[in-house]
């Protein structure tokens, strides 16, 4: 098996190594939502993070943004370890990481004008000691394809796609070097989905920022991501340049995900031969976490947990 190529041999902007994130519930074992996940994003690179619902994608994104603490492992952004603070304030250097969430209703304040919310983002640039930004809310709104007058409006006056553009403008206002989109298109109309995804890609690439784009829509990820990381039950099971993974998916889970594309109702629906749901991460299967659902399961998969090897896959079918 050939080792997959590394398209950007530079040091990563974001490095997540052996990350474990747990949620605690009284009287129950902790939920290991991320259970040893590793991932890198380089400047100017778009990484698509995919996997079924409940696999830990949002938890990984929240940890990258310093919103939940790692129990184990490390997250390093631009040389700075990412750790959440107790208070709801982030270390100024970490404002270079900006997140766009699924629901722009929830992330925009309904009682403040759009322009004022974008101006908050502009102020964070000076707050981290960089030369103050001379961008205006009107400039940013134009960059995301809205009219300058949108600054005077309130979020609820806009469509879902327009609101997501406003959320992107607010994120861009902070001059991010890393943009994290957690299902930023899944609440949008089909017609707006690809437009917003393509916009996020071009804004990130133009400004030399990295983009970690989480989506269950594999057909969109295929179009915008340079590299793809496939997550299953808290771990990255396969990673590689998007075109290579598409041409030659190796992990049986990746194969199953790709086999489900395209579907008329969008993507991410698992094919019939892959039964069941994602197991409870509080009580994961032994060995390879995918083995109870795997069409290629063989002797030992229930005992040995495969590691992500240089070829970009964590599966005993490919063990040396
Ligand atoms: N705040 C929370 N408290 C307890 N469990 C959580 C919390 N958020 C997520 N989980 C659990 O962690 C696992 C991963 O969830 P999540 O990161 O949201 O996955 P994804 O984004 O891939 O759907 C799921 O089993 C989910 O139920
Ligand atoms: Mg999620």
Coordinates of C-alpha atoms and ligand atoms in Angstrom, one line a residue:
X1 CA 0.0 0.0 0.0
X2 CA 1.4 3.4 -0.9
X3 CA 1.6 6.1 1.7
X4 CA -0.6 9.0 0.9
X5 CA 0.9 12.3 -0.1
X6 CA 1.1 15.3 2.2
X7 CA 0.0 18.2 0.1
X8 CA 1.4 20.9 2.4
X9 CA 4.8 19.9 4.0
X10 CA 4.7 23.0 6.3
X11 CA 4.1 23.0 10.0
X12 CA 0.5 22.7 10.8
X13 CA -1.4 25.7 12.0
X14 CA -3.6 23.5 14.1
X15 CA -2.4 20.2 15.6
X16 CA -4.7 17.9 17.6
X17 CA -2.9 15.0 19.1
X18 CA -4.4 12.0 20.8
X19 CA -7.3 14.2 22.1
X20 CA -9.7 12.8 24.6
X21 CA -12.8 14.8 25.6
X22 CA -15.2 13.4 28.2
X23 CA -18.6 14.5 29.3
X24 CA -19.6 13.6 32.9
X25 CA -23.1 12.6 33.9
X26 CA -23.9 11.9 37.6
X27 CA -24.0 8.2 38.4
X28 CA -22.9 7.1 34.9
X29 CA -19.5 6.3 33.3
X30 CA -18.1 9.3 31.4
X31 CA -18.9 9.7 27.7
X32 CA -15.7 9.7 25.8
X33 CA -17.0 11.8 22.9
X34 CA -13.5 12.1 21.5
X35 CA -11.4 9.1 22.3
X36 CA -7.9 9.7 21.0
X37 CA -8.5 11.8 17.9
X38 CA -5.6 13.3 16.0
X39 CA -5.9 15.9 13.2
X40 CA -3.9 18.6 11.5
X41 CA -4.9 21.7 9.6
X42 CA -2.4 23.8 7.7
X43 CA -2.6 27.4 6.7
X44 CA -4.6 27.8 3.5
X45 CA -5.9 24.3 3.7
X46 CA -9.5 23.1 3.8
X47 CA -10.0 19.9 5.9
X48 CA -13.4 18.2 5.8
X49 CA -14.3 16.3 8.9
X50 CA -17.1 13.8 8.3
X51 CA -18.8 11.0 10.1
X52 CA -22.3 10.0 11.3
X53 CA -24.1 12.0 13.9
X54 CA -22.8 11.2 17.4
X55 CA -19.2 10.5 16.3
X56 CA -17.8 13.4 18.2
X57 CA -17.2 15.9 15.4
X58 CA -18.8 18.9 17.3
X59 CA -17.0 18.0 20.5
X60 CA -13.7 18.0 18.7
X61 CA -14.6 21.4 17.2
X62 CA -15.5 22.8 20.5
X63 CA -12.3 21.6 22.1
X64 CA -10.3 23.2 19.2
X65 CA -12.1 26.5 20.0
X66 CA -11.4 26.2 23.7
X67 CA -15.0 25.6 24.7
X68 CA -14.5 22.2 26.3
X69 CA -11.4 21.0 28.1
X70 CA -9.3 18.1 26.9
X71 CA -9.1 15.3 29.4
X72 CA -6.0 14.0 27.6
X73 CA -3.9 14.9 24.6
X74 CA -3.0 18.2 23.2
X75 CA -4.4 20.9 20.9
X76 CA -1.8 23.4 19.7
X77 CA -2.9 26.4 17.5
X78 CA -0.1 28.5 16.0
X79 CA 2.3 27.4 18.8
X80 CA -0.2 28.1 21.6
X81 CA -1.8 25.3 23.6
X82 CA -5.6 25.7 23.5
X83 CA -7.2 25.4 26.9
X84 CA -10.5 26.8 28.0
X85 CA -10.6 29.5 30.7
X86 CA -13.0 29.3 33.5
X87 CA -14.7 32.5 32.7
X88 CA -16.4 33.0 29.3
X89 CA -13.4 34.7 27.9
X90 CA -10.9 33.3 25.6
X91 CA -7.2 34.0 25.6
X92 CA -6.7 36.9 23.1
X93 CA -4.4 34.8 20.9
X94 CA -7.1 32.3 20.4
X95 CA -9.5 34.8 18.9
X96 CA -7.6 33.9 15.7
X97 CA -9.8 30.8 15.8
X98 CA -13.3 31.6 14.8
X99 CA -16.3 29.3 14.6
X100 CA -19.4 29.3 12.5
X101 CA -22.1 27.1 13.9
X102 CA -25.0 25.3 12.3
X103 CA -27.7 27.6 13.6
X104 CA -27.1 31.3 12.8
X105 CA -30.3 32.0 14.9
X106 CA -28.6 30.8 18.0
X107 CA -25.2 32.4 17.3
X108 CA -26.4 35.9 16.3
X109 CA -28.0 38.2 18.9
X110 CA -31.6 39.0 17.7
X111 CA -31.6 42.3 19.5
X112 CA -28.6 43.9 18.0
X113 CA -28.0 45.3 14.5
X114 CA -25.9 43.2 12.2
X115 CA -23.3 45.9 11.8
X116 CA -22.8 46.2 15.5
X117 CA -22.2 42.5 15.8
X118 CA -19.7 42.5 13.0
X119 CA -17.9 45.5 14.7
X120 CA -17.4 43.4 17.8
X121 CA -15.4 41.0 15.7
X122 CA -13.3 43.8 14.2
X123 CA -12.4 44.9 17.7
X124 CA -10.9 41.5 18.7
X125 CA -8.1 42.1 16.2
X126 CA -6.6 44.9 18.2
X127 CA -7.4 43.0 21.4
X128 CA -4.8 40.4 20.5
X129 CA -2.2 43.0 19.9
X130 CA -2.2 43.1 16.1
X131 CA -2.4 46.3 14.1
X132 CA -6.1 47.4 14.3
X133 CA -8.2 46.3 11.4
X134 CA -9.4 49.0 9.0
X135 CA -12.1 46.8 7.7
X136 CA -15.7 48.1 8.2
X137 CA -18.9 46.1 8.7
X138 CA -19.9 47.2 5.2
X139 CA -16.6 45.8 3.6
X140 CA -17.2 42.5 5.3
X141 CA -20.8 42.3 4.3
X142 CA -19.8 42.9 0.7
X143 CA -17.1 40.2 0.9
X144 CA -19.8 37.6 1.9
X145 CA -22.1 38.7 -0.9
X146 CA -24.5 40.9 1.0
X147 CA -25.3 44.5 0.5
X148 CA -23.8 47.2 2.8
X149 CA -27.3 48.1 4.0
X150 CA -27.5 44.8 5.7
X151 CA -25.5 46.4 8.6
X152 CA -28.6 48.4 9.6
X153 CA -30.8 45.3 9.8
X154 CA -31.5 42.8 12.6
X155 CA -30.7 39.1 12.1
X156 CA -34.3 37.9 11.9
X157 CA -34.9 40.2 8.8
X158 CA -32.7 37.8 6.7
X159 CA -33.1 34.4 5.2
X160 CA -31.2 31.4 6.7
X161 CA -28.6 31.6 4.0
X162 CA -28.1 35.3 4.5
X163 CA -27.9 34.9 8.3
X164 CA -25.2 32.4 7.8
X165 CA -23.3 34.9 5.6
X166 CA -23.7 37.4 8.4
X167 CA -22.2 34.9 10.9
X168 CA -19.3 34.3 8.4
X169 CA -18.8 38.1 8.1
X170 CA -18.6 38.4 11.9
X171 CA -16.1 35.5 12.1
X172 CA -14.0 37.1 9.3
X173 CA -14.1 40.4 11.1
X174 CA -11.8 38.9 13.7
X175 CA -9.3 38.2 10.9
X176 CA -9.1 34.5 11.8
X177 CA -6.2 32.3 10.8
X178 CA -8.4 29.2 11.5
X179 CA -12.0 29.0 10.6
X180 CA -14.0 26.2 12.1
X181 CA -17.4 25.5 10.6
X182 CA -19.6 23.0 12.5
X183 CA -22.3 21.9 10.0
X184 CA -22.5 25.5 8.8
X185 CA -24.7 24.5 5.8
X186 CA -27.0 21.8 7.2
X187 CA -29.7 24.2 8.3
X188 CA -29.8 25.9 4.9
X189 CA -31.9 25.4 1.8
X190 CA -30.3 23.1 -0.8
X191 CA -29.7 26.1 -3.1
X192 CA -27.8 28.0 -0.4
X193 CA -25.7 25.1 0.9
X194 CA -23.2 24.9 -1.9
X195 CA -23.0 28.7 -2.2
X196 CA -22.2 29.1 1.5
X197 CA -19.7 26.2 1.5
X198 CA -17.9 27.6 -1.5
X199 CA -17.8 31.0 0.0
X200 CA -16.2 29.7 3.2
X201 CA -13.6 27.9 1.2
X202 CA -12.7 30.9 -1.0
X203 CA -12.6 33.3 1.9
X204 CA -10.3 31.0 3.9
X205 CA -8.0 30.2 0.9
X206 CA -7.8 33.9 -0.1
X207 CA -6.8 35.0 3.3
X208 CA -4.4 32.1 3.9
X209 CA -6.5 30.8 6.8
X210 CA -7.1 27.1 7.5
X211 CA -10.6 25.9 7.4
X212 CA -11.9 22.9 9.3
X213 CA -15.3 22.2 7.7
X214 CA -17.6 19.7 9.4
X215 CA -20.5 18.3 7.4
X216 CA -22.4 15.2 6.9
X217 CA -22.9 16.2 3.3
X218 CA -20.1 14.3 1.7
X219 CA -20.9 15.6 -1.8
X220 CA -20.2 19.1 -0.6
X221 CA -17.1 18.1 1.3
X222 CA -15.7 16.5 -1.8
X223 CA -16.1 19.7 -3.7
X224 CA -14.5 22.0 -1.2
X225 CA -12.0 20.0 1.0
X226 CA -8.3 19.5 0.1
X227 CA -8.1 16.8 2.7
X228 CA -10.7 14.7 4.5
X229 CA -10.8 13.1 7.9
X230 CA -13.3 10.4 8.7
X231 CA -14.4 10.2 12.3
X232 CA -16.0 7.2 13.9
X233 CA -17.0 7.0 17.6
X234 CA -14.4 9.5 18.8
X235 CA -11.5 8.5 16.6
X236 CA -10.2 9.5 13.2
X237 CA -10.3 6.2 11.2
X238 CA -9.1 7.5 7.8
X239 CA -7.5 10.7 6.5
X240 CA -5.9 11.7 3.2
X241 CA -6.2 14.1 0.2
X242 CA -9.9 14.2 -0.8
X243 CA -9.3 13.0 -4.3
X244 CA -7.3 10.0 -3.1
X245 CA -9.8 9.0 -0.5
X246 CA -12.6 9.3 -3.0
X247 CA -10.7 7.2 -5.6
X248 CA -9.5 4.6 -3.1
X249 CA -11.4 4.6 0.2
X250 CA -9.7 2.1 2.5
X251 CA -11.5 1.9 5.8
X252 CA -14.8 -0.1 5.6
X253 CA -16.5 2.8 7.3
X254 CA -15.3 5.3 4.7
X255 CA -16.4 2.9 2.0
X256 CA -19.8 2.7 3.5
X257 CA -20.1 6.5 3.8
X258 CA -19.0 7.0 0.3
X259 CA -21.3 4.3 -1.0
X260 CA -24.2 6.3 0.3
X261 CA -23.4 9.3 -1.9
X262 CA -25.1 10.7 -3.8
X263 CA -28.6 10.4 -2.4
X264 CA -31.5 12.5 -3.7
X265 CA -32.1 13.8 -0.2
X266 CA -28.5 14.8 0.3
X267 CA -25.8 12.5 1.7
X268 CA -24.7 10.8 4.8
X269 CA -27.4 8.1 4.8
X270 CA -25.7 4.8 5.5
X271 CA -26.4 1.9 3.1
X272 CA -28.5 -1.0 4.1
X273 CA -25.5 -3.4 4.6
X274 CA -24.2 -1.3 7.4
X275 CA -26.7 -2.0 10.2
X276 CA -27.4 -0.2 13.4
X277 CA -26.5 3.1 14.9
X278 CA -23.4 4.6 16.3
X279 CA -22.9 2.8 19.7
X280 CA -22.9 4.8 22.9
X281 CA -19.5 6.3 23.4
X282 CA -19.9 5.8 27.2
X283 CA -19.7 2.0 26.5
X284 CA -17.8 1.6 23.2
X285 CA -17.2 -1.8 21.6
X286 CA -13.9 -3.5 22.5
X287 CA -11.0 -3.6 20.0
X288 CA -11.9 -1.7 16.8
X289 CA -14.9 0.4 17.7
X290 CA -16.4 -0.3 14.3
X291 CA -16.1 -4.1 14.4
X292 CA -19.8 -4.9 15.3
X293 CA -21.0 -3.0 12.2
X294 CA -18.1 -3.9 9.9
X295 CA -18.7 -6.0 6.8
X296 CA -15.0 -7.0 6.7
X297 CA -14.7 -8.0 10.4
X298 CA -12.3 -10.8 11.0
X299 CA -10.6 -12.6 13.9
X300 CA -9.1 -10.3 16.4
X301 CA -11.0 -7.1 15.5
X302 CA -12.9 -7.3 18.7
X303 CA -9.6 -7.3 20.7
X304 CA -7.1 -5.1 19.0
X305 CA -7.7 -1.4 18.6
X306 CA -6.1 -0.3 15.3
X307 CA -4.0 2.9 15.1
X308 CA -4.0 5.4 12.3
X309 CA -0.9 4.4 10.3
X310 CA 1.1 6.4 7.8
X311 CA -1.1 5.2 4.9
X312 CA -3.9 7.2 6.6
X313 CA -6.1 4.4 7.8
X314 CA -6.9 2.8 11.2
X315 CA -7.9 -0.7 10.2
X316 CA -6.4 -4.1 10.8
X317 CA -7.0 -5.0 7.1
X318 CA -4.0 -2.7 6.4
X319 CA -1.8 -3.4 9.4
X320 CA 1.8 -4.0 8.5
Ligands
LIG1 N1 -23.0 18.3 26.5 C1 -23.0 17.0 26.5 N2 -23.1 16.2 27.6 C2 -23.1 14.9 27.5 N3 -22.9 14.2 26.3 C3 -22.7 14.9 25.2 C4 -22.7 16.3 25.2 N4 -22.5 16.7 23.9 C5 -22.4 15.6 23.2 N5 -22.5 14.5 24.0 C6 -22.4 13.1 23.5 O1 -21.1 13.0 22.9 C7 -21.2 12.2 21.7 C8 -20.6 13.0 20.6 O2 -21.5 14.1 20.3 P1 -21.1 15.2 19.2 O3 -19.7 15.7 19.5 O4 -22.2 16.2 19.3 O5 -21.1 14.4 17.9 P2 -21.4 14.8 16.4 O6 -21.1 16.3 16.3 O7 -20.5 14.0 15.5 O8 -22.8 14.5 16.1 C9 -22.6 11.8 21.6 O9 -22.8 10.5 22.1 C10 -23.4 12.8 22.4 O10 -24.5 12.3 22.9
LIG2 MG1 -22.4 17.8 15.6

